Coordinates of C-alpha atoms in Angstrom, one line a residue:
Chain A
X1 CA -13.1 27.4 19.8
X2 CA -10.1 28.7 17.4
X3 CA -9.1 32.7 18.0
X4 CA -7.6 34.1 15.2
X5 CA -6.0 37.2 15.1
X6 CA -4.7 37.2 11.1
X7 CA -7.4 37.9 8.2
X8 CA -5.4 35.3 6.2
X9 CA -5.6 32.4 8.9
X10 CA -9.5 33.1 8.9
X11 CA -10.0 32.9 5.4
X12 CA -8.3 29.6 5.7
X13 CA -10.5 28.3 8.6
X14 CA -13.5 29.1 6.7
X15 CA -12.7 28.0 3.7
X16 CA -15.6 26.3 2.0
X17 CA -18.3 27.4 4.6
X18 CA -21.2 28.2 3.4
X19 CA -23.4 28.5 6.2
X20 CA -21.2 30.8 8.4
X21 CA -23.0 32.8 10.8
X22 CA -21.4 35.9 11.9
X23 CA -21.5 38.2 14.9
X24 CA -18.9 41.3 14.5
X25 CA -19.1 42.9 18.4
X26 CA -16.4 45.7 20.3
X27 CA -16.2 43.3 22.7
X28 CA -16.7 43.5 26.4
X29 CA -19.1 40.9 26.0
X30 CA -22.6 40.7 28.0
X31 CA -26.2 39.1 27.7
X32 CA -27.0 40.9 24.4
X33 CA -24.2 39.6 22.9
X34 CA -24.0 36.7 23.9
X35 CA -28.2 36.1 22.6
X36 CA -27.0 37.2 19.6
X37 CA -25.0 34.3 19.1
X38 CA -27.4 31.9 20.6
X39 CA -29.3 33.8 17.4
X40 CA -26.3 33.0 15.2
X41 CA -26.5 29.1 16.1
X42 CA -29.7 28.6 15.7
X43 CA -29.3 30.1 11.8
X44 CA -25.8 28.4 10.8
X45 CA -22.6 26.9 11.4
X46 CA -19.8 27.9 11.9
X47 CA -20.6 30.4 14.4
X48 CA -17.7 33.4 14.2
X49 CA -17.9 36.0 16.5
X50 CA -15.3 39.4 15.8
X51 CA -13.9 41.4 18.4
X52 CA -12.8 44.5 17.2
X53 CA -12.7 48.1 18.4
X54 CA -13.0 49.9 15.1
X55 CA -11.0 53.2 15.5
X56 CA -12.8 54.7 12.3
X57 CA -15.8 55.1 14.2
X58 CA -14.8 56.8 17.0
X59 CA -14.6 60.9 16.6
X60 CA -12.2 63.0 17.8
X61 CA -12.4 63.1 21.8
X62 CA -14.8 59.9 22.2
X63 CA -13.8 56.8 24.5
X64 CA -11.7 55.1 21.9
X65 CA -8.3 54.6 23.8
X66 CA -10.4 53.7 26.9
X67 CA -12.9 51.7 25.5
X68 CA -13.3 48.4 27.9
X69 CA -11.0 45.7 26.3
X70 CA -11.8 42.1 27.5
X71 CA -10.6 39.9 25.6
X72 CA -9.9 36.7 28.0
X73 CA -13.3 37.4 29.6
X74 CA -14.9 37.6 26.0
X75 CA -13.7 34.0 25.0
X76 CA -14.6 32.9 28.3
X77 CA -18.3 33.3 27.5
X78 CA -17.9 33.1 24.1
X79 CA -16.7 29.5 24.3
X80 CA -19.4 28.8 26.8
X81 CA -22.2 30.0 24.0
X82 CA -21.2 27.7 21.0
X83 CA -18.8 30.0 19.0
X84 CA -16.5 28.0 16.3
X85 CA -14.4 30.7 15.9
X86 CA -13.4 34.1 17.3
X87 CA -11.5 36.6 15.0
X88 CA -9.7 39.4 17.2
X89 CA -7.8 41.0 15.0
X90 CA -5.0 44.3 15.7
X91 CA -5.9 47.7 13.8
X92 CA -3.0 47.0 11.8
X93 CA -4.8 44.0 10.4
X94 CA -7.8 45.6 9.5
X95 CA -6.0 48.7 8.4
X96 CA -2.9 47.8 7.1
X97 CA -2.5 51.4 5.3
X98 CA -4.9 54.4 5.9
X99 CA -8.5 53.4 5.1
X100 CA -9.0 55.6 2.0
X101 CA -12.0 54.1 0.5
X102 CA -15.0 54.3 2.7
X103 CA -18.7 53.0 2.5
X104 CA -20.8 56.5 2.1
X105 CA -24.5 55.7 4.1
X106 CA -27.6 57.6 4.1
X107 CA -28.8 59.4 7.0
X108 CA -25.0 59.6 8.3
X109 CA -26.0 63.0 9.7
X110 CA -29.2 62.4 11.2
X111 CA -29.9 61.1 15.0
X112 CA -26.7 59.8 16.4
X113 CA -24.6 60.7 13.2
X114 CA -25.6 64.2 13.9
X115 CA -23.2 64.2 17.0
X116 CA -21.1 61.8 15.7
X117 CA -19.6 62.8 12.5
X118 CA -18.2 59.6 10.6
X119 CA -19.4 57.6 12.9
X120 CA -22.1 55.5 10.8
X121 CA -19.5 56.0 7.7
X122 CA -17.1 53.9 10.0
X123 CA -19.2 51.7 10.7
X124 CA -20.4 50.3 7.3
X125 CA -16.7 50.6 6.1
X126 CA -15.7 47.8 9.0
X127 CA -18.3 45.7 8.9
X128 CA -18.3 45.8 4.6
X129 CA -14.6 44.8 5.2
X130 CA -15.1 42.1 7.8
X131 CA -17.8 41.0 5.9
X132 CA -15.7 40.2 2.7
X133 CA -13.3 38.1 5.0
X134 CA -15.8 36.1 6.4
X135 CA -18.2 35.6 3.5
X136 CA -20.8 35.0 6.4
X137 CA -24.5 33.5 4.9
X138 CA -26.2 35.5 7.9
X139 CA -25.0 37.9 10.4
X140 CA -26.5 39.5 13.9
X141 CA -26.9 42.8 15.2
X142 CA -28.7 44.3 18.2
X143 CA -31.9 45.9 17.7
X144 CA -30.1 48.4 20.7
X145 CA -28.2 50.1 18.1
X146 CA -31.5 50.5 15.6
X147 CA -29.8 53.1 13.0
X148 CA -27.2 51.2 13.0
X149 CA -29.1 48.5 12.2
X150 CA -30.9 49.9 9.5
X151 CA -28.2 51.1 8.1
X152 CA -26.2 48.2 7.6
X153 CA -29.8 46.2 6.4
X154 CA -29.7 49.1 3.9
X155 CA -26.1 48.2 3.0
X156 CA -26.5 44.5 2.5
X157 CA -29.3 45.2 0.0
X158 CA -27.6 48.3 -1.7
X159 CA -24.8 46.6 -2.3
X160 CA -26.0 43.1 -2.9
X161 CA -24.7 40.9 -0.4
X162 CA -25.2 37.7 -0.1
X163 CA -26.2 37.8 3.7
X164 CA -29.3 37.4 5.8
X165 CA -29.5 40.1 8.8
X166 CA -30.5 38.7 11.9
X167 CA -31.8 41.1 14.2
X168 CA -31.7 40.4 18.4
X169 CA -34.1 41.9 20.6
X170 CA -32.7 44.6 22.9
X171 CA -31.9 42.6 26.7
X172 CA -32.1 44.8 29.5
X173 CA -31.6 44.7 33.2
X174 CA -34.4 43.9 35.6
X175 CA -35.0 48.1 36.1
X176 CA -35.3 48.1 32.0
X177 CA -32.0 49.4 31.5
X178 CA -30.3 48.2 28.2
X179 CA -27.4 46.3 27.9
X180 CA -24.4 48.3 26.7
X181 CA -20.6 48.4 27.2
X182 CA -20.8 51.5 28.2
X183 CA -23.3 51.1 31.3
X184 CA -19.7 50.2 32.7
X185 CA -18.3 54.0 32.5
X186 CA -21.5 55.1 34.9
X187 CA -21.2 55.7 38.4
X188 CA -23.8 54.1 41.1
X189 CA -25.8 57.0 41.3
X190 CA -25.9 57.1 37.4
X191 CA -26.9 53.5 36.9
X192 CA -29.6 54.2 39.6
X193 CA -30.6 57.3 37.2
X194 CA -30.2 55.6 33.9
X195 CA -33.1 53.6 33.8
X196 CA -35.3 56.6 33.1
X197 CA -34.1 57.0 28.9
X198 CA -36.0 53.6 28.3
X199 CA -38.8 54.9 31.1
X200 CA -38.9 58.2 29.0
X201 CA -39.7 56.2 25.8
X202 CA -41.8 53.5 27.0
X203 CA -44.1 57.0 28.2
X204 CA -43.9 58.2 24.9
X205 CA -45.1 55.1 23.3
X206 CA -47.9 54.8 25.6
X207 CA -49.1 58.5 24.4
X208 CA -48.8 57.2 21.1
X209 CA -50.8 54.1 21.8
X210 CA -53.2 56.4 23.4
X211 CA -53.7 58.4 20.6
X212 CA -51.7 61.5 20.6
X213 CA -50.2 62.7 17.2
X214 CA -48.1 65.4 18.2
X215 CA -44.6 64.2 17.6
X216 CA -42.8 67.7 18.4
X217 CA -44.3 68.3 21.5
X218 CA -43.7 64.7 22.8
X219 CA -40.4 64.9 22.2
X220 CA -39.8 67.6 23.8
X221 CA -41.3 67.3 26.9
X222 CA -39.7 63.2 26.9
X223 CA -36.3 65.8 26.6
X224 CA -37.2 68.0 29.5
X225 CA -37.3 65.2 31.7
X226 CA -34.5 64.1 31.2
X227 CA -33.1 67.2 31.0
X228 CA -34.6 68.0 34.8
X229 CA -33.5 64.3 36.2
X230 CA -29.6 65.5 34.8
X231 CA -28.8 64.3 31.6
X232 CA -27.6 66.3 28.3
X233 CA -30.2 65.3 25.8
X234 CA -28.9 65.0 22.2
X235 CA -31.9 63.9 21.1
X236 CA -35.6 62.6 21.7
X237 CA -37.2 61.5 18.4
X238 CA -40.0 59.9 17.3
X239 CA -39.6 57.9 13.5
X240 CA -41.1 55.9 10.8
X241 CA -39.4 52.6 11.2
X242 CA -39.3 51.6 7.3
X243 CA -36.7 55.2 6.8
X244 CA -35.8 56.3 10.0
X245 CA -37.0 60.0 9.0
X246 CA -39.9 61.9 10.3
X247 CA -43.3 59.8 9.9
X248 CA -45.1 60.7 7.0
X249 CA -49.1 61.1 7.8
X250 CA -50.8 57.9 7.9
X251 CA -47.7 55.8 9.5
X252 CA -47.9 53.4 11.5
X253 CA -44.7 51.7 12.3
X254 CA -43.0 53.9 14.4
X255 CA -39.6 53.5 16.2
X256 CA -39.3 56.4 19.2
X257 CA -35.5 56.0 19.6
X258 CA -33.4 58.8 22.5
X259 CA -29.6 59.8 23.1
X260 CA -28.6 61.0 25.9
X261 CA -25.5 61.5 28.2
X262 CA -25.4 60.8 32.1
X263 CA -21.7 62.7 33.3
X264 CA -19.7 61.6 30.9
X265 CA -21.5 58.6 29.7
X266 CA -23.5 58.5 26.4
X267 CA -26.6 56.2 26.5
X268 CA -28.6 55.2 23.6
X269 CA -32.1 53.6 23.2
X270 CA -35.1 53.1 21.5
X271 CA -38.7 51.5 21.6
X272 CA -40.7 50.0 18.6
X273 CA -44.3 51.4 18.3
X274 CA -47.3 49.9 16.2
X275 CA -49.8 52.2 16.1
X276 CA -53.3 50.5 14.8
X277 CA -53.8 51.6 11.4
Chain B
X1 CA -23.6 30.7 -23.0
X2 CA -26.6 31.5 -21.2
X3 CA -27.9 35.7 -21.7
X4 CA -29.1 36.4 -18.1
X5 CA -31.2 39.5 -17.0
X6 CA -32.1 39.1 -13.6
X7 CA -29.6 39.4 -10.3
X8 CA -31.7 36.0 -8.8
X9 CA -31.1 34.1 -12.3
X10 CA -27.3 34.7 -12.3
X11 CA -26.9 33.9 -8.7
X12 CA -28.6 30.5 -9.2
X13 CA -26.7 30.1 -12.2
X14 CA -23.7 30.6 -10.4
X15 CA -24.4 28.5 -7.4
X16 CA -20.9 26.9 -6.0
X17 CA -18.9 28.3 -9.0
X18 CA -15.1 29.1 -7.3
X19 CA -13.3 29.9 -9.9
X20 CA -15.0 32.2 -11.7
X21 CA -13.4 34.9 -14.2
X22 CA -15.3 37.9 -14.4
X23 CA -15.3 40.5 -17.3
X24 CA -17.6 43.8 -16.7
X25 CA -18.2 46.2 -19.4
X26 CA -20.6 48.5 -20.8
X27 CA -21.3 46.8 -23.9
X28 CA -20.5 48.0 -27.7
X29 CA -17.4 45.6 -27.6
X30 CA -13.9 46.1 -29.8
X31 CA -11.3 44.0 -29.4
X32 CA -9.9 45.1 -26.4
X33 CA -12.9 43.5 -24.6
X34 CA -12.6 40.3 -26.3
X35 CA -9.0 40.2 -25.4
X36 CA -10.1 40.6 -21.6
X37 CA -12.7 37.6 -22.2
X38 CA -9.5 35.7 -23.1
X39 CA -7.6 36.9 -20.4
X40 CA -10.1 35.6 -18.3
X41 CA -10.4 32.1 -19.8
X42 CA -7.2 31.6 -18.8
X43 CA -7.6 32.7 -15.0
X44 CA -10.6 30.8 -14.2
X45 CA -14.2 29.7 -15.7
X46 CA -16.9 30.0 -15.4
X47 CA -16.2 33.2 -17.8
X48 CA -19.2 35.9 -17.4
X49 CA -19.5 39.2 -18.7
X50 CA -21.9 41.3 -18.0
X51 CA -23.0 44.4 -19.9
X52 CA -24.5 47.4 -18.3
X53 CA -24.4 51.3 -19.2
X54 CA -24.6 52.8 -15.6
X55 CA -26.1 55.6 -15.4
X56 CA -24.7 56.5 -11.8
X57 CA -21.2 57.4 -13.4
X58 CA -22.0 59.6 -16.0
X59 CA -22.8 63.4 -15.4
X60 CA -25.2 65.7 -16.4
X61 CA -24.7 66.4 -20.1
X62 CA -22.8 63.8 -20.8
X63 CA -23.2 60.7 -23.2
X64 CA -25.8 58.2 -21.1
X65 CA -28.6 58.7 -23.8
X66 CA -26.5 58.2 -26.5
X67 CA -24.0 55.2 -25.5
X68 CA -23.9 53.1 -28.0
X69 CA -26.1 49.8 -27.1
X70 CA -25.4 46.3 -29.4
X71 CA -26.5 43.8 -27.2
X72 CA -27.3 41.6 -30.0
X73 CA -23.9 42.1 -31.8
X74 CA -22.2 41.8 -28.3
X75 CA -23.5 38.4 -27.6
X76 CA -22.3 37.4 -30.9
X77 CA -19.1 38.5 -30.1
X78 CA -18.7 37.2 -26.5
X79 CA -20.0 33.3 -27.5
X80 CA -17.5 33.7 -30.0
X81 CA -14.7 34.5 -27.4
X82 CA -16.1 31.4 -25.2
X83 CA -18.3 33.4 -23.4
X84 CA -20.4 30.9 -20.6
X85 CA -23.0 33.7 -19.4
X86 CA -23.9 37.2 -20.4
X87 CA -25.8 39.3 -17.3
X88 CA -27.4 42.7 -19.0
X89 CA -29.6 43.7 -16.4
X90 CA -31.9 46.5 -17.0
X91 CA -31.1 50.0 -15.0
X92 CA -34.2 48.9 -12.7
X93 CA -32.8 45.6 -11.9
X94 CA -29.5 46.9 -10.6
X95 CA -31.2 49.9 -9.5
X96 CA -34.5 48.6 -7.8
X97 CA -34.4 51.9 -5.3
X98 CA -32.8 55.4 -5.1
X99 CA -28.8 54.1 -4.7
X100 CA -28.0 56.4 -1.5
X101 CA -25.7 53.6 -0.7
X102 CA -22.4 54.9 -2.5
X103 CA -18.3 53.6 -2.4
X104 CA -16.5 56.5 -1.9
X105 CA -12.9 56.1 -3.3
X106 CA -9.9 58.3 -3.4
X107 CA -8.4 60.4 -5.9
X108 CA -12.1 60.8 -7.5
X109 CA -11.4 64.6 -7.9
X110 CA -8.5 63.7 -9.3
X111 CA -7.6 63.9 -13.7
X112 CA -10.4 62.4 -14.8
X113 CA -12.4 62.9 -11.5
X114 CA -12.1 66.8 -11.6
X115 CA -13.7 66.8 -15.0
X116 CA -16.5 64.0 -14.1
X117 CA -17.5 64.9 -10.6
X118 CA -19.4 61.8 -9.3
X119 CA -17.7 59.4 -12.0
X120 CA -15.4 57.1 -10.0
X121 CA -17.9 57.0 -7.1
X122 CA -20.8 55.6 -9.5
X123 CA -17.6 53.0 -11.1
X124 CA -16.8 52.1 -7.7
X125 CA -20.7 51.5 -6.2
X126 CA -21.7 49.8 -9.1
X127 CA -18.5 47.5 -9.8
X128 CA -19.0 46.5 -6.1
X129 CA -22.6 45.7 -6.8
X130 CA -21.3 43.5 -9.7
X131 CA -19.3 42.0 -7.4
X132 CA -21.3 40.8 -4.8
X133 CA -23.6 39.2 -7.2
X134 CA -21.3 37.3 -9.3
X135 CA -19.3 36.7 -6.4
X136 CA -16.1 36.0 -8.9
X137 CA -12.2 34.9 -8.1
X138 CA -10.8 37.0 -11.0
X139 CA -12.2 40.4 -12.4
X140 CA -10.6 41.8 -15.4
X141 CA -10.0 45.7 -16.4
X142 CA -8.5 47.4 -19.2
X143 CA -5.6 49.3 -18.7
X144 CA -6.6 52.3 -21.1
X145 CA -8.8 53.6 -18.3
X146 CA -6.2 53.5 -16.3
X147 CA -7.7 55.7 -13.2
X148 CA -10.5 53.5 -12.6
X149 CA -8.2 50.2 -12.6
X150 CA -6.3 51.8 -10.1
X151 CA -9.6 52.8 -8.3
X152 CA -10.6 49.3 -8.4
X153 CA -7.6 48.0 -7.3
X154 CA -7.2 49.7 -4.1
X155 CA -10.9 48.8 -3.6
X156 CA -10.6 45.4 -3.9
X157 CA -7.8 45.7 -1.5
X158 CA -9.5 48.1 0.9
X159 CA -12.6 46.2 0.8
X160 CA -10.7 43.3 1.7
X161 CA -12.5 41.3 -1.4
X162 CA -11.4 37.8 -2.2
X163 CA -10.7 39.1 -6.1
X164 CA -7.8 39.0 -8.2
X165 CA -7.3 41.8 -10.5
X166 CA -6.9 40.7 -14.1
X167 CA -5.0 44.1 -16.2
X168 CA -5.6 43.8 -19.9
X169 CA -2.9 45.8 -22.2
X170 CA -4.6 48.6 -24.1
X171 CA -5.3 47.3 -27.7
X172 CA -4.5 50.0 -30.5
X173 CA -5.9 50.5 -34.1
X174 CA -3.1 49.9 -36.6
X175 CA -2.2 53.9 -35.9
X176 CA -1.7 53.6 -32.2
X177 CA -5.2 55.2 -31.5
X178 CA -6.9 53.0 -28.3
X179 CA -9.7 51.1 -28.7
X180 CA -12.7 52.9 -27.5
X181 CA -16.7 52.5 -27.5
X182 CA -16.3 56.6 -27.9
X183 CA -13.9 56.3 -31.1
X184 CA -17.3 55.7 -33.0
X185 CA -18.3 59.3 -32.3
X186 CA -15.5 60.6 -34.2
X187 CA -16.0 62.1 -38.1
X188 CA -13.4 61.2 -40.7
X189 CA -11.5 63.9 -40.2
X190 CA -11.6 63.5 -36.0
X191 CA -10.7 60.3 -36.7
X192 CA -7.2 61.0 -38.6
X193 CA -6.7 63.1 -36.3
X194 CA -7.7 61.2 -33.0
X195 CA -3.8 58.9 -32.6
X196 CA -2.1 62.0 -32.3
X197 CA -3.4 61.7 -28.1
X198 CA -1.5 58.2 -28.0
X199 CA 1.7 60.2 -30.2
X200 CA 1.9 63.0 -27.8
X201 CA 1.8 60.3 -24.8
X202 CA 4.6 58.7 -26.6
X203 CA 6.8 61.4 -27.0
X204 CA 7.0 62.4 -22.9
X205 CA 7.7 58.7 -22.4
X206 CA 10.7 59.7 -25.2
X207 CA 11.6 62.2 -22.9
X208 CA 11.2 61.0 -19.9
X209 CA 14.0 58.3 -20.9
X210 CA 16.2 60.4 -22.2
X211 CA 16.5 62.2 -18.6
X212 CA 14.0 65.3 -18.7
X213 CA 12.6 65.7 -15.4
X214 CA 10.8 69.0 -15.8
X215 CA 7.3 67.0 -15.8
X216 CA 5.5 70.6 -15.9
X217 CA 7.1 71.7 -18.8
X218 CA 6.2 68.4 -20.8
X219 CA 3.5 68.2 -19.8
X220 CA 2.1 72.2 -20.7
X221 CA 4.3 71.3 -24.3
X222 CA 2.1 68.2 -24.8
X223 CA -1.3 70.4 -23.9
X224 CA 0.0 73.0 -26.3
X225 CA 0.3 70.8 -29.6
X226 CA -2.6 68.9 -28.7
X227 CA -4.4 72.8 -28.4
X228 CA -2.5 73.4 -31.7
X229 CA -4.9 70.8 -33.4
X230 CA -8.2 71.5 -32.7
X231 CA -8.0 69.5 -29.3
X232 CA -9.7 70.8 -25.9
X233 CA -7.3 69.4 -23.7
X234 CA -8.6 68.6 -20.0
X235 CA -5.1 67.8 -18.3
X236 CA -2.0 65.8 -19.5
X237 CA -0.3 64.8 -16.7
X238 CA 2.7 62.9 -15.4
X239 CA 2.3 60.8 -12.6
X240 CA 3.5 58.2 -9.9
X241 CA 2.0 54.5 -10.9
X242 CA 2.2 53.9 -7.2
X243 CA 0.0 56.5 -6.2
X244 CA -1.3 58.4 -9.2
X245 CA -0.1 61.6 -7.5
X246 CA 2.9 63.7 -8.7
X247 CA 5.7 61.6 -8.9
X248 CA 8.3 62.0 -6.1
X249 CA 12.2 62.8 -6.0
X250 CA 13.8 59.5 -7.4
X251 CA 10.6 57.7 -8.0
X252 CA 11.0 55.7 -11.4
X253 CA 7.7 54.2 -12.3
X254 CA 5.4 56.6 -13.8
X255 CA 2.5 56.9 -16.4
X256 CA 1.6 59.8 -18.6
X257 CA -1.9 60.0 -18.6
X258 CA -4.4 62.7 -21.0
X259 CA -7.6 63.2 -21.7
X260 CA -8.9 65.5 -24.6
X261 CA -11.9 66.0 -26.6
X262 CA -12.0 66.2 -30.0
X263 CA -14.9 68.2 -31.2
X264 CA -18.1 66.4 -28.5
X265 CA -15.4 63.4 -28.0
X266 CA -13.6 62.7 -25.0
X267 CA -10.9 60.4 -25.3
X268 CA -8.1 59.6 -23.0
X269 CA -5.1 57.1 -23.0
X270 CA -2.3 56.8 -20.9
X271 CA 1.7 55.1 -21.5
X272 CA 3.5 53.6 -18.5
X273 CA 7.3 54.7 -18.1
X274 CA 9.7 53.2 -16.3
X275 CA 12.7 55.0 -15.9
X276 CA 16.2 54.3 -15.3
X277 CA 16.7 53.6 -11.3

């Protein structure tokens, strides 16, 4: 496995590829990662995993300067899972002068972009760029992060990429929890508490299964649970998976997806509802 | 050479091309296209133009209905050039949904920019669209619209795309008046009048070399005679080449830039000066 820090040295290793498959991660590397390049392999070769923490995404008092860098643990387990090559490069790499052209994405003010001003703008704009160094034929993304993942399957098609998304199923611990970086800022009584966003959603989609229409009221009362068990709530919403906006009548793929923070810890989820037609 | 409508046609057509020399326009070719063909040519093959009047950079009220549209004539004129493939989608192939999906450069409120709000966003968005479907080494631009070359340069940069730029010298009628699609709009009389833009740009290069510095005087003595002869002047201006921002202290490459409209006409044209060190 080659790590490569210099945009110039990758282009060079992947020169003629034409069947890369690429997963871009923030590093700090754990099972949903990791399935997303077992993903990655099974669709094409070279596999080429990125670890970069993208300071254009992070706002203004987020966890950017402490976000968990791992790098020798990373290629540890990146090695072990079949990846060709690893690109970790410095910000000064990616942003050799101030980024002044940015990728401008829909519903960048809605769910998490409503609290996080930028943050899906920053997002598209790194992964547009590290897409154009590694010309990848298909690239993976966690179902975890779903607008994100919309947005950036909106992207490909908007701008007409070349690429294939592959989308990885959200792994969670035994108690349901899902994997994130971030599970690591949470104290023990936290991570015995944070299990309940996924519980909170999985209730909601029951309701829905069961019948019940009123999207307002079930998220609110999802919200005052939380809200009683502890955690700031930015949001409790229930979706139409095909726009990620407020299901017209009729619907039937839905997507319930939750914010919400534990102490200082911000924890995202969501659950995938079919409602029969 | 091969006339291709469809974004799935030109991509097979295109399969494991490297090399390929790129030349986008909007149609109703002079020779300042043609001599961009030919630039290309040299850089790379295959050569492919394409032809496309998009509608997301022009404005309300402005000229979309009434751009002049010669396909026919066009082709002529590119298989004459050596020309391999012509791609003139229709506004529904490039534009299959809403584009909410948008490049957002810098400097688009900029001279032209503050007149054509929107303008350099829709070039950007739709030149990287062209882009990622033609896939090309070498792109080539004119330098009479010399804003939107420098837009596209620092996107191609930005973006990290594997593209070399390709700058084609403005070509001139035999009066110094630049070629244009828009010169067509212009009565008799407009069009004696129409090479006095190019004059005026030529006497602040005059200027400039023979050591005036006082760029806002030139440039509000420039607006003046232009005013003087029936033109609505919407800036003349005096710029870095570096930066297209006000040139600073002791910087010694700059371009004089106007834009003007003679009776419905908008035409602009710019001169590079270097001065002295």
């Amino acid at each position: 496995m080659q790590v490569i820090h210099r945009v110039a040295e990758l282009r060079a290793a992947l020169a003629g590829a034409e069947n890369t498959a690429f997963v871009p991660t923030m590093g700090n590397l754990h099972r949903g990662h990791i399935a997303l390049i077992e993903q990655a392999r099974q669709a094409g070769r070279p596999v080429v995993a990125s670890i970069f923490v993208n300071p254009l995404q992070f706002g203004a008092g987020e966890d950017f300067e402490h976000y968990p860098r791992t790098l020798a643990a990373d290629c540890e387990q990146l090695a072990a899972a079949g990846t060709d090559i690893v690109f970790a490069p410095e910000p000064a790499e990616m942003y050799p002068e101030p980024q002044t052209y940015q990728v401008l994405p829909p519903l960048a003010g809605e769910l998490c972009g409503a609290q996080r001003p930028g943050h899906f703008q920053g997002v598209a704009t790194v992964v547009l760029k590290l897409f154009n160094m590694v010309r990848p034929r298909f690239a993976a993304f966690g179902k975890k992060d779903y607008q994100q993942l919309f947005i950036l399957k909106g992207m490909v098609r908007q701008f007409n990429l070349p690429i294939e998304i592959l989308e990885g199923e959200t792994v969670r611990a035994a108690d349901g929890l899902a994997l994130s970086s971030r599970n690591g800022y949470l104290s023990a009584a936290e991570r015995a508490e944070a299990p309940r966003l996924y519980a909170t959603l999985r209730a909601i989609a029951a309701e829905l299964a069961g019948g019940r229409r009123d999207f307002a009221t079930l998220e609110a009362a999802a919200g005052a649970e939380l809200t009683r068990h502890g955690w700031a709530v930015d949001y409790v919403a229930i979706r139409s998976q095909a726009t990620l906006l407020a299901p017209q009548p009729g619907e039937t793929a839905l997507v319930a997806l939750a914010a919400a923070r534990l102490g200082g810890t911000r924890l995202i989820d969501n659950i995938e509802v079919g409602l029969p037609g």
